[in-house]
């Protein structure tokens, strides 16, 4: 079973990640992983934190001579913006920020909102990106490619660079933020991963759960998703008809997003994610002081204008984790050699 855990806080020492259940023999290209971190850090719409952090990592076990050994893979990613106890106390977030974990978390854990927000911060995805990037390298080694794209920002579909720039400038001027959609595509996943036999063996189960876990994601669609209902027409059937061709079977459409009956069907896996606008608003929003219950406005803290572009990087790598996890669940194998051999057999189906 492939699984991962992270620990760490946004302004603490840094983050730890552990990825357990990897086969041996994944070739680790450290520059590739660093580039994923750079893409996350420098994504469009990020706040000033990107100018402070370097986002470098160090493996802490599980890798020898640039290959996974089969042992749990550990990673350490130090923060540069580390706060002292005094700094934490000076930034208590008593006027709790709606939309964040502040109010619920402070009540639930009987602590300060700031302490909760430090862990709830989307910065923990820095560890998910490193671990997901390792899975992505494994998928590449097996001939499976992943792609991500921002397909909408605010209410605008397929925004051009100019539209993005204008929209973000407007957000900055008005002190607000914007959400959007990210589409993920995986090419080269063989037929038959996942199962129709139990609810928790269906491919969508793992995809939706993992991708919904990303901060700011409020919706996951597989294939046509909600458009299956919105685009209804008595003249269309929205099924991916099957044709016999010289070299196998062909589909002319992929409404199902590559999954039928909970199993991959050999077509591209297509998943779309909805990211909400980041709830931190420069212009402030109505709330209460958590201790006095008096009404107040949230205080502005530096924040991102949109999570969508950084979210794309994060989502791609978590998508890689889910696909590799599903693949290993189905094929098994302690070494990449065995995984590759079994994958080749699977591709013949
Ligand atoms: C983030 C760093 C944070 C936020 C962001 C994620 O930095 P700071 O709070 O120090 O400016 O920019 O967190 C959120 C947007 C959020 O809502 O949690 C990072 O590196 O990912």
Tab-separated table of N, CA and C in Angstrom, residues 52-113:
chain	number	residue	atom	x	y	z
A	52	UNK	N	10.732	35.097	-0.009
A	52	UNK	CA	11.500	34.791	1.204
A	52	UNK	C	12.055	33.367	1.143
A	53	UNK	N	11.211	32.461	0.635
A	53	UNK	CA	11.572	31.032	0.711
A	53	UNK	C	12.440	30.586	-0.458
A	54	UNK	N	13.211	29.523	-0.196
A	54	UNK	CA	14.002	28.913	-1.260
A	54	UNK	C	13.398	27.595	-1.697
A	55	UNK	N	12.695	26.941	-0.758
A	55	UNK	CA	12.038	25.659	-1.022
A	55	UNK	C	13.005	24.614	-1.593
A	56	UNK	N	14.028	24.333	-0.795
A	56	UNK	CA	14.944	23.254	-1.165
A	56	UNK	C	14.635	22.068	-0.250
A	57	UNK	N	15.020	20.880	-0.645
A	57	UNK	CA	14.682	19.705	0.154
A	57	UNK	C	15.895	18.807	0.329
A	58	UNK	N	15.763	17.937	1.307
A	58	UNK	CA	16.822	16.945	1.536
A	58	UNK	C	16.146	15.599	1.778
A	59	UNK	N	16.591	14.570	1.077
A	59	UNK	CA	16.023	13.247	1.363
A	59	UNK	C	16.576	12.741	2.681
A	60	UNK	N	15.724	12.078	3.420
A	60	UNK	CA	16.091	11.572	4.744
A	60	UNK	C	15.752	10.085	4.752
A	61	UNK	N	16.453	9.326	3.925
A	61	UNK	CA	16.193	7.888	3.881
A	61	UNK	C	15.383	7.481	2.672
A	62	UNK	N	15.572	6.223	2.276
A	62	UNK	CA	14.771	5.647	1.200
A	62	UNK	C	15.364	5.826	-0.182
A	63	UNK	N	16.483	6.586	-0.266
A	63	UNK	CA	17.118	6.817	-1.574
A	63	UNK	C	18.600	6.507	-1.450
A	64	UNK	N	19.134	5.724	-2.378
A	64	UNK	CA	20.571	5.429	-2.404
A	64	UNK	C	21.040	5.533	-3.849
A	65	UNK	N	22.105	6.283	-4.044
A	65	UNK	CA	22.649	6.524	-5.386
A	65	UNK	C	21.549	6.898	-6.382
A	66	UNK	N	20.735	7.842	-5.947
A	66	UNK	CA	19.662	8.379	-6.796
A	66	UNK	C	18.601	7.374	-7.235
A	67	UNK	N	18.434	6.322	-6.449
A	67	UNK	CA	17.332	5.395	-6.736
A	67	UNK	C	16.624	5.061	-5.439
A	68	UNK	N	15.304	4.847	-5.513
A	68	UNK	CA	14.597	4.414	-4.308
A	68	UNK	C	15.071	3.009	-3.942
A	69	UNK	N	15.086	2.739	-2.627
A	69	UNK	CA	15.606	1.446	-2.163
A	69	UNK	C	14.483	0.479	-1.791
A	70	UNK	N	13.243	0.990	-1.719
A	70	UNK	CA	12.128	0.167	-1.235
A	70	UNK	C	11.800	0.493	0.216
A	71	UNK	N	12.671	1.259	0.862
A	71	UNK	CA	12.416	1.698	2.249
A	71	UNK	C	11.535	2.946	2.220
A	72	UNK	N	10.896	3.295	3.348
A	72	UNK	CA	10.113	4.542	3.367
A	72	UNK	C	10.996	5.712	2.934
A	73	UNK	N	10.442	6.554	2.064
A	73	UNK	CA	11.214	7.707	1.602
A	73	UNK	C	10.852	8.905	2.483
A	74	UNK	N	11.881	9.502	3.089
A	74	UNK	CA	11.640	10.664	3.941
A	74	UNK	C	12.202	11.903	3.288
A	75	UNK	N	11.550	13.038	3.547
A	75	UNK	CA	12.059	14.296	3.002
A	75	UNK	C	11.927	15.404	4.047
A	76	UNK	N	12.897	16.297	4.057
A	76	UNK	CA	12.901	17.457	4.955
A	76	UNK	C	12.947	18.716	4.100
A	77	UNK	N	12.046	19.669	4.404
A	77	UNK	CA	12.050	20.934	3.656
A	77	UNK	C	12.020	22.066	4.684
A	78	UNK	N	13.158	22.712	4.915
A	78	UNK	CA	13.178	23.777	5.937
A	78	UNK	C	12.471	25.043	5.468
A	79	UNK	N	11.866	25.756	6.428
A	79	UNK	CA	11.307	27.093	6.148
A	79	UNK	C	12.386	28.133	6.390
A	80	UNK	N	12.288	29.255	5.700
A	80	UNK	CA	13.163	30.388	6.000
A	80	UNK	C	12.436	31.367	6.923
A	81	UNK	N	11.139	31.554	6.672
A	81	UNK	CA	10.360	32.497	7.487
A	81	UNK	C	9.877	31.776	8.754
A	82	UNK	N	10.788	31.614	9.709
A	82	UNK	CA	10.478	30.900	10.958
A	82	UNK	C	10.154	31.941	12.024
A	83	UNK	N	8.990	31.799	12.690
A	83	UNK	CA	8.576	32.779	13.691
A	83	UNK	C	8.992	32.364	15.101
A	84	UNK	N	9.345	33.367	15.887
A	84	UNK	CA	9.646	33.116	17.299
A	84	UNK	C	8.312	33.029	18.053
A	85	UNK	N	8.391	32.614	19.304
A	85	UNK	CA	7.203	32.547	20.165
A	85	UNK	C	6.545	33.938	20.267
A	86	UNK	N	7.389	34.977	20.358
A	86	UNK	CA	6.876	36.356	20.464
A	86	UNK	C	6.111	36.740	19.190
A	87	UNK	N	6.679	36.367	18.052
A	87	UNK	CA	6.006	36.693	16.782
A	87	UNK	C	4.644	35.992	16.703
A	88	UNK	N	4.618	34.747	17.131
A	88	UNK	CA	3.349	33.998	17.123
A	88	UNK	C	2.326	34.689	18.022
A	89	UNK	N	2.773	35.069	19.212
A	89	UNK	CA	1.866	35.719	20.183
A	89	UNK	C	1.373	37.062	19.661
A	90	UNK	N	2.229	37.737	18.901
A	90	UNK	CA	1.837	39.037	18.348
A	90	UNK	C	0.870	38.928	17.174
A	91	UNK	N	0.624	37.704	16.707
A	91	UNK	CA	-0.232	37.535	15.516
A	91	UNK	C	-1.322	36.499	15.801
A	92	UNK	N	-2.089	36.771	16.836
A	92	UNK	CA	-2.986	35.727	17.345
A	92	UNK	C	-4.225	35.397	16.509
A	93	UNK	N	-4.613	36.223	15.571
A	93	UNK	CA	-5.799	35.977	14.730
A	93	UNK	C	-7.084	35.860	15.542
A	94	UNK	N	-7.228	36.723	16.575
A	94	UNK	CA	-8.442	36.638	17.396
A	94	UNK	C	-9.702	36.982	16.597
A	95	UNK	N	-9.579	37.936	15.662
A	95	UNK	CA	-10.703	38.169	14.745
A	95	UNK	C	-10.592	37.078	13.680
A	96	UNK	N	-11.192	35.939	14.008
A	96	UNK	CA	-10.980	34.716	13.206
A	96	UNK	C	-11.416	34.916	11.764
A	97	UNK	N	-10.662	34.314	10.838
A	97	UNK	CA	-10.936	34.520	9.415
A	97	UNK	C	-11.927	33.480	8.908
A	98	UNK	N	-13.152	33.907	8.524
A	98	UNK	CA	-14.098	32.934	7.972
A	98	UNK	C	-13.504	32.290	6.718
A	99	UNK	N	-13.807	31.033	6.512
A	99	UNK	CA	-13.302	30.336	5.322
A	99	UNK	C	-11.997	29.613	5.599
A	100	UNK	N	-11.305	29.992	6.678
A	100	UNK	CA	-10.090	29.293	7.084
A	100	UNK	C	-10.426	28.355	8.251
A	101	UNK	N	-9.425	27.649	8.750
A	101	UNK	CA	-9.637	26.710	9.858
A	101	UNK	C	-9.710	27.433	11.213
A	102	UNK	N	-9.474	28.758	11.235
A	102	UNK	CA	-9.279	29.499	12.487
A	102	UNK	C	-10.331	29.213	13.567
A	103	UNK	N	-11.603	29.466	13.247
A	103	UNK	CA	-12.661	29.401	14.257
A	103	UNK	C	-12.920	27.951	14.684
A	104	UNK	N	-13.165	27.114	13.710
A	104	UNK	CA	-13.490	25.712	14.000
A	104	UNK	C	-12.323	25.015	14.711
A	105	UNK	N	-11.124	25.248	14.188
A	105	UNK	CA	-9.949	24.582	14.747
A	105	UNK	C	-9.638	25.026	16.163
A	106	UNK	N	-9.786	26.351	16.418
A	106	UNK	CA	-9.498	26.872	17.762
A	106	UNK	C	-10.468	26.271	18.766
A	107	UNK	N	-11.746	26.134	18.368
A	107	UNK	CA	-12.758	25.529	19.247
A	107	UNK	C	-12.456	24.041	19.442
A	108	UNK	N	-12.242	23.377	18.324
A	108	UNK	CA	-12.061	21.911	18.353
A	108	UNK	C	-10.856	21.491	19.182
A	109	UNK	N	-9.734	22.216	19.019
A	109	UNK	CA	-8.508	21.802	19.711
A	109	UNK	C	-8.229	22.633	20.967
A	110	UNK	N	-9.183	23.495	21.322
A	110	UNK	CA	-9.051	24.340	22.516
A	110	UNK	C	-7.695	25.043	22.527
A	111	UNK	N	-7.438	25.764	21.431
A	111	UNK	CA	-6.154	26.454	21.298
A	111	UNK	C	-6.376	27.797	20.601
A	112	UNK	N	-5.279	28.480	20.316
A	112	UNK	CA	-5.362	29.754	19.598
A	112	UNK	C	-5.601	29.492	18.107
A	113	UNK	N	-6.358	30.394	17.482
A	113	UNK	CA	-6.614	30.260	16.042
A	113	UNK	C	-5.286	30.223	15.268
